[in-house]
Tab-separated table of C-alpha atoms in Angstrom:
chain	number	residue	atom	x	y	z
S	5	MET	CA	58.514	32.323	-42.394
S	6	ASN	CA	55.683	30.119	-43.218
S	7	GLN	CA	52.248	31.406	-42.114
S	8	THR	CA	49.371	28.760	-41.335
S	9	ASN	CA	48.066	30.110	-37.981
S	10	PRO	CA	45.640	32.997	-37.509
S	11	VAL	CA	48.055	36.588	-36.966
S	12	PRO	CA	47.612	37.782	-33.394
S	13	GLU	CA	45.622	40.788	-32.716
S	14	HIS	CA	48.209	42.944	-31.275
S	15	ASN	CA	51.759	41.673	-31.669
S	16	PRO	CA	54.826	44.122	-31.177
S	17	GLN	CA	56.319	42.274	-34.092
S	18	GLU	CA	54.538	43.332	-36.531
S	19	VAL	CA	54.286	46.023	-39.213
S	20	TYR	CA	52.191	48.661	-39.167
S	21	ALA	CA	53.452	51.724	-41.032
S	22	ASP	CA	56.990	52.929	-42.832
S	23	LYS	CA	58.173	49.187	-43.389
S	24	LEU	CA	57.954	47.322	-46.872
S	25	LEU	CA	56.408	43.594	-46.229
S	26	GLY	CA	56.762	40.997	-48.873
S	27	PHE	CA	54.342	37.750	-49.157
S	28	THR	CA	54.387	35.046	-51.335
S	29	ILE	CA	51.781	31.879	-52.117
S	30	PRO	CA	53.563	29.431	-53.194
S	31	SER	CA	50.515	27.505	-54.486
S	32	ARG	CA	49.367	29.794	-56.545
S	33	ASN	CA	52.647	31.352	-58.109
S	34	ALA	CA	51.524	34.478	-56.542
S	35	ARG	CA	53.791	37.210	-54.721
S	36	GLY	CA	53.038	40.776	-53.302
S	37	ARG	CA	54.141	43.655	-51.340
S	38	MET	CA	52.238	45.743	-48.823
S	39	VAL	CA	53.634	49.551	-47.254
S	40	ARG	CA	51.454	51.949	-45.018
S	41	LEU	CA	53.794	55.373	-45.287
S	42	ASP	CA	53.100	57.837	-42.756
S	43	GLU	CA	56.131	59.886	-40.951
S	44	PRO	CA	58.370	59.304	-44.257
S	45	LEU	CA	55.646	60.835	-46.623
S	46	ASP	CA	54.824	63.774	-44.409
S	47	ALA	CA	58.304	64.808	-44.638
S	48	ILE	CA	58.392	64.266	-48.156
S	49	LEU	CA	55.105	66.565	-48.657
S	50	ALA	CA	56.577	68.956	-46.553
S	51	ALA	CA	59.213	70.271	-48.469
S	52	HIS	CA	56.824	72.019	-50.870
S	53	ASP	CA	53.295	73.825	-50.361
S	54	TYR	CA	51.278	71.449	-52.316
S	55	PRO	CA	48.034	71.905	-52.857
S	56	ALA	CA	45.430	69.220	-52.053
S	57	PRO	CA	45.041	67.758	-55.728
S	58	ILE	CA	48.740	67.697	-56.237
S	59	ARG	CA	49.378	66.197	-52.635
S	60	HIS	CA	47.097	63.099	-53.206
S	61	LEU	CA	48.529	62.359	-56.735
S	62	LEU	CA	52.054	62.563	-55.140
S	63	ALA	CA	50.967	60.350	-52.072
S	64	GLU	CA	49.947	57.833	-54.213
S	65	ALA	CA	53.261	57.865	-56.537
S	66	LEU	CA	55.077	57.461	-53.743
S	67	VAL	CA	53.345	54.315	-52.622
S	68	LEU	CA	53.702	52.727	-56.233
S	69	THR	CA	56.905	53.707	-56.080
S	70	THR	CA	57.877	51.263	-52.809
S	71	LEU	CA	56.150	48.439	-53.890
S	72	MET	CA	57.774	48.418	-57.128
S	73	GLY	CA	61.135	49.137	-55.451
S	74	GLY	CA	60.231	46.283	-53.216
S	75	LEU	CA	60.296	43.743	-56.216
S	76	LEU	CA	63.926	44.811	-56.046
S	77	LYS	CA	66.840	42.335	-54.787
S	78	GLY	CA	70.068	43.305	-54.110
S	79	ASP	CA	71.642	46.419	-52.524
S	80	GLY	CA	72.259	49.627	-54.854
S	81	SER	CA	69.120	48.441	-56.729
S	82	GLN	CA	66.767	51.951	-57.514
S	83	VAL	CA	63.536	51.888	-59.335
S	84	THR	CA	62.162	55.316	-60.690
S	85	MET	CA	58.913	56.297	-61.565
S	86	GLN	CA	58.456	59.231	-64.216
S	87	ALA	CA	55.416	60.697	-65.529
S	88	GLN	CA	55.351	63.647	-68.010
S	89	THR	CA	52.650	65.622	-69.747
S	90	GLU	CA	51.134	67.429	-72.532
S	91	ALA	CA	49.292	70.219	-71.966
S	92	GLY	CA	48.339	69.115	-68.626
S	93	ALA	CA	48.308	70.677	-64.999
S	94	VAL	CA	51.076	68.275	-64.069
S	95	ASN	CA	54.535	69.088	-65.847
S	96	LEU	CA	56.603	66.255	-64.065
S	97	LEU	CA	55.867	63.907	-61.966
S	98	VAL	CA	59.310	61.918	-60.689
S	99	CYS	CA	60.060	59.447	-57.453
S	100	ASP	CA	62.373	56.998	-56.891
S	101	TYR	CA	63.320	54.276	-54.369
S	102	LYS	CA	66.505	52.787	-53.429
S	103	ASP	CA	67.498	50.639	-50.123
S	104	GLY	CA	64.695	51.949	-48.573
S	105	ASP	CA	65.217	55.544	-49.418
S	106	LEU	CA	62.155	57.086	-50.832
S	107	ARG	CA	62.071	60.476	-52.439
S	108	GLY	CA	59.456	62.723	-54.502
S	109	TYR	CA	58.543	65.401	-56.119
S	110	VAL	CA	55.791	67.189	-58.593
S	111	ASP	CA	55.956	70.456	-60.934
S	112	PHE	CA	52.683	71.713	-61.755
S	113	ASP	CA	50.943	74.541	-63.202
S	114	GLN	CA	48.939	76.595	-60.569
S	115	GLY	CA	46.979	78.741	-63.105
S	116	LYS	CA	45.764	75.063	-65.203
S	117	LEU	CA	45.392	73.341	-61.801
S	118	ALA	CA	43.070	75.939	-60.313
S	119	GLU	CA	40.793	75.525	-63.065
S	120	LEU	CA	40.206	71.927	-62.780
S	121	GLY	CA	38.123	71.677	-59.487
S	122	ALA	CA	38.851	70.280	-55.992
S	123	ASN	CA	38.940	66.470	-57.567
S	124	PRO	CA	40.476	66.416	-61.012
S	125	SER	CA	40.962	63.341	-62.754
S	126	LEU	CA	44.602	61.915	-63.974
S	127	PHE	CA	43.457	63.146	-68.112
S	128	ALA	CA	42.906	66.452	-66.452
S	129	LEU	CA	45.871	66.501	-64.646
S	130	PHE	CA	48.393	65.023	-67.340
S	131	GLY	CA	46.113	65.220	-70.704
S	132	LYS	CA	48.419	62.834	-73.088
S	133	GLY	CA	50.676	61.725	-70.991
S	134	TYR	CA	53.297	58.872	-70.488
S	135	LEU	CA	54.215	57.219	-67.858
S	136	ALA	CA	58.530	56.018	-67.514
S	137	ILE	CA	59.445	53.210	-64.863
S	138	THR	CA	63.034	52.356	-65.147
S	139	PHE	CA	64.488	49.820	-62.896
S	140	ASP	CA	68.603	49.724	-62.310
S	141	VAL	CA	69.364	46.624	-61.056
S	142	ALA	CA	72.698	46.107	-59.046
S	143	GLY	CA	74.748	43.217	-60.709
S	144	LYS	CA	74.538	41.633	-63.741
S	145	GLN	CA	71.075	42.384	-64.892
S	146	GLY	CA	71.638	46.257	-65.649
S	147	ARG	CA	68.913	48.985	-66.430
S	148	TYR	CA	65.614	48.437	-67.907
S	149	GLN	CA	62.859	50.874	-68.790
S	150	GLY	CA	59.428	50.662	-70.146
S	151	ILE	CA	56.790	53.353	-71.064
S	152	VAL	CA	53.196	53.075	-71.367
S	153	PRO	CA	50.399	55.858	-72.137
S	154	LEU	CA	48.859	57.483	-68.688
S	155	GLU	CA	45.757	56.050	-69.198
S	156	GLY	CA	43.161	54.777	-66.548
S	157	ASP	CA	41.270	56.723	-63.431
S	158	SER	CA	44.868	56.222	-61.441
S	159	LEU	CA	48.509	56.094	-61.365
S	160	SER	CA	47.635	53.073	-59.973
S	161	GLN	CA	45.919	51.381	-62.717
S	162	ALA	CA	48.997	52.786	-65.194
S	163	CYS	CA	51.296	50.720	-63.133
S	164	GLU	CA	49.301	47.494	-63.778
S	165	SER	CA	49.364	48.486	-67.759
S	166	TYR	CA	52.853	48.831	-67.690
S	167	PHE	CA	53.374	45.477	-66.091
S	168	PHE	CA	51.011	43.827	-68.026
S	169	GLN	CA	52.395	45.476	-71.379
S	170	SER	CA	55.977	45.532	-70.701
S	171	GLU	CA	56.981	42.732	-68.467
S	172	GLN	CA	53.824	40.161	-69.219
S	173	VAL	CA	53.021	39.733	-65.851
S	174	PRO	CA	49.725	39.910	-64.291
S	175	THR	CA	49.540	42.412	-61.422
S	176	LEU	CA	46.819	44.310	-59.455
S	177	ILE	CA	47.391	47.068	-57.173
S	178	ARG	CA	45.345	48.627	-54.449
S	179	CYS	CA	46.284	52.047	-53.032
S	180	ALA	CA	44.673	54.369	-50.650
S	181	VAL	CA	45.326	58.072	-49.588
S	182	ARG	CA	44.142	60.306	-46.827
S	183	SER	CA	45.208	63.395	-45.880
S	184	ASP	CA	43.733	65.290	-43.245
S	185	GLY	CA	44.874	68.062	-40.355
S	186	GLN	CA	47.255	65.706	-38.654
S	187	GLY	CA	49.378	64.831	-41.914
S	188	CYS	CA	48.919	62.226	-44.537
S	189	VAL	CA	48.715	58.711	-44.614
S	190	ALA	CA	48.950	56.246	-47.958
S	191	ALA	CA	49.155	53.075	-48.332
S	192	GLY	CA	49.032	50.061	-51.139
S	193	MET	CA	49.537	46.578	-51.829
S	194	LEU	CA	50.790	44.927	-55.278
S	195	VAL	CA	50.280	41.191	-55.734
S	196	GLN	CA	51.527	39.493	-59.197
S	197	HIS	CA	50.993	36.212	-60.765
S	198	LEU	CA	54.476	34.452	-62.151
S	199	PRO	CA	53.189	31.321	-63.857
S	200	ASP	CA	54.886	28.166	-63.676
S	201	GLY	CA	57.449	29.958	-61.521
S	202	GLU	CA	57.025	31.844	-57.961
S	203	GLU	CA	60.528	33.403	-57.789
S	204	GLY	CA	63.225	33.204	-59.901
S	205	ARG	CA	61.888	30.532	-62.366
S	206	GLU	CA	61.331	31.187	-66.019
S	207	ARG	CA	57.660	32.272	-66.578
S	208	LEU	CA	56.460	29.596	-69.444
S	209	HIS	CA	52.779	31.484	-69.811
S	210	THR	CA	51.284	34.832	-68.673
S	211	ARG	CA	47.421	34.832	-68.833
S	212	LEU	CA	45.043	37.049	-67.147
S	213	ASP	CA	42.190	34.309	-67.130
S	214	HIS	CA	44.762	31.872	-65.754
S	215	PRO	CA	42.765	29.983	-62.788
S	216	GLU	CA	45.248	30.775	-60.301
S	217	TRP	CA	45.605	34.304	-61.050
S	218	GLU	CA	42.076	34.930	-61.195
S	219	HIS	CA	41.631	33.651	-57.641
S	220	VAL	CA	44.340	35.208	-56.400
S	221	ALA	CA	42.825	38.846	-58.511
S	222	ILE	CA	39.280	38.072	-56.561
S	223	MET	CA	40.996	37.932	-53.331
S	224	SER	CA	42.854	40.609	-53.456
S	225	GLY	CA	40.325	42.976	-55.014
S	226	SER	CA	38.438	42.772	-51.682
S	227	LEU	CA	40.632	44.665	-49.560
S	228	ARG	CA	39.027	47.979	-48.847
S	229	HIS	CA	40.780	51.486	-48.641
S	230	GLU	CA	39.586	51.538	-45.185
S	231	GLU	CA	41.753	48.848	-44.063
S	232	LEU	CA	44.928	49.577	-46.041
S	233	LEU	CA	44.368	53.134	-43.966
S	234	ASP	CA	43.446	51.856	-40.324
S	235	PRO	CA	46.912	52.305	-38.220
S	236	THR	CA	45.701	49.242	-36.241
S	237	LEU	CA	45.448	47.091	-38.512
S	238	SER	CA	49.142	45.329	-39.365
S	239	LEU	CA	50.299	44.814	-42.811
S	240	GLU	CA	50.278	40.821	-42.180
S	241	ALA	CA	46.643	41.113	-40.444
S	242	MET	CA	45.455	42.103	-43.941
S	243	VAL	CA	47.283	39.204	-45.567
S	244	TRP	CA	46.092	37.391	-43.294
S	245	ARG	CA	42.447	38.419	-43.536
S	246	LEU	CA	42.460	37.733	-47.946
S	247	PHE	CA	44.519	34.922	-48.093
S	248	HIS	CA	44.119	32.436	-44.684
S	249	GLU	CA	42.259	29.582	-46.912
S	250	GLU	CA	45.592	29.285	-48.424
S	251	SER	CA	47.705	25.831	-47.357
S	252	GLU	CA	50.754	28.259	-47.114
S	253	VAL	CA	51.555	31.983	-47.051
S	254	ARG	CA	55.134	33.002	-46.768
S	255	ILE	CA	55.848	36.507	-45.053
S	256	GLN	CA	59.080	38.433	-45.950
S	257	PRO	CA	59.661	41.176	-43.806
S	258	GLY	CA	61.522	44.074	-46.173
S	259	ALA	CA	63.126	47.049	-46.137
S	260	ASP	CA	62.621	50.332	-43.611
S	261	ILE	CA	61.229	53.312	-45.657
S	262	SER	CA	62.625	56.699	-44.773
S	263	ARG	CA	63.017	59.861	-46.633
S	264	GLY	CA	65.753	59.838	-48.574
S	265	CYS	CA	66.801	62.601	-50.634
S	266	ARG	CA	70.645	62.190	-52.082
S	267	CYS	CA	71.524	65.692	-52.217
S	268	THR	CA	74.827	66.972	-51.063
S	269	ILE	CA	77.429	69.480	-51.630
S	270	GLY	CA	79.808	66.246	-52.165
S	271	HIS	CA	77.165	65.073	-55.010
S	272	TYR	CA	76.846	68.599	-56.578
S	273	GLU	CA	80.476	69.000	-56.709
S	274	GLN	CA	81.187	65.839	-58.584
S	275	VAL	CA	77.913	66.822	-61.337
S	276	LEU	CA	79.542	70.560	-61.792
S	277	ALA	CA	82.786	68.876	-62.013
S	278	ARG	CA	81.891	67.360	-65.375
S	279	PHE	CA	81.124	71.052	-67.001
S	280	PRO	CA	84.064	72.736	-68.778
S	281	GLU	CA	85.425	75.764	-66.682
S	282	GLU	CA	83.865	78.445	-69.180
S	283	ASP	CA	80.435	76.924	-68.168
S	284	ARG	CA	80.890	76.939	-64.473
S	285	GLN	CA	82.328	80.416	-64.663
S	286	ASP	CA	78.715	81.189	-66.235
S	287	MET	CA	77.365	79.584	-63.316
S	288	ARG	CA	79.013	81.751	-60.575
S	289	ASN	CA	77.098	84.677	-58.797
S	290	SER	CA	78.845	87.956	-57.726
S	291	GLU	CA	80.332	86.157	-54.769
S	292	GLY	CA	81.959	83.238	-56.879
S	293	LEU	CA	79.467	80.791	-55.724
S	294	ILE	CA	77.251	78.552	-57.645
S	295	LEU	CA	73.842	78.027	-56.066
S	296	VAL	CA	72.209	74.760	-56.873
S	297	ASP	CA	68.564	74.302	-55.835
S	298	CYS	CA	67.161	70.491	-54.946
S	299	ALA	CA	63.622	70.172	-56.111
S	300	PHE	CA	62.978	67.004	-53.770
S	301	CYS	CA	63.757	68.579	-50.769
S	302	SER	CA	63.540	72.256	-51.297
S	303	LYS	CA	66.926	72.988	-50.552
S	304	GLN	CA	70.035	75.469	-51.794
S	305	PHE	CA	73.408	74.785	-51.984
S	306	ALA	CA	76.179	77.042	-52.272
S	307	ILE	CA	79.301	75.513	-54.292
S	308	ALA	CA	82.593	76.936	-54.139
S	309	ALA	CA	83.374	75.646	-57.841
């Protein structure tokens, strides 16, 4: 859909939360994704009694995973973001997105976290850590992964580094999180420059100082946290505010987002079937059941293997 007129102030067809919105700016060879997470975010965070710094960290990670997942094409494609540490308070952070289904989990050291105070830095949380982003693309493209150091002030900055170092794609990410007594809301925008090819064409060069990218980055960088978190401001309205002077902006509604833990008894039965019988025997309790815990949704499954 081409957008050449102002976005109406109130339009029930616009996207406000829990749905991806894609957009492209053909004249600038740029593409972007936006999302605001509300109910799925609360459902994922409710699975564990996370302290405030971990809730904030996981909320940001879920937004980033959704934005990156929105770049994938084809049903069945999946993106997984995993951050691990050396001597940090966080042992493991993992999130994944597949066809609108989103899940995430953080394993952390409660004692170390308590020593860090109310607003710990990324380095304090992870120490010398790394970020691994894996794309499992449906079809012939297959699976590919990039790993970068966990550097910068936020996970968003680490993801920007991933795209530039691993994919040579200039990328700007803005993310905001708010948590209060009524729940948690998190939102973000990802914008990329695809020089000499808006979508699906070979990139002939990538430069952070490309004039097209400089313009898009300046406009995108003006987006405020308050705007991202404003429940009365649609995603389309934010795109319009940023890029209304462009000759054309194409809006592309994306997937509905939901909490999507894929744990089932059938899934675990298939996993356990891969183990030798003697190993399964050691896993059984006194009642002959194998108890499997899902870290993502904090449920326990009793498998009669």
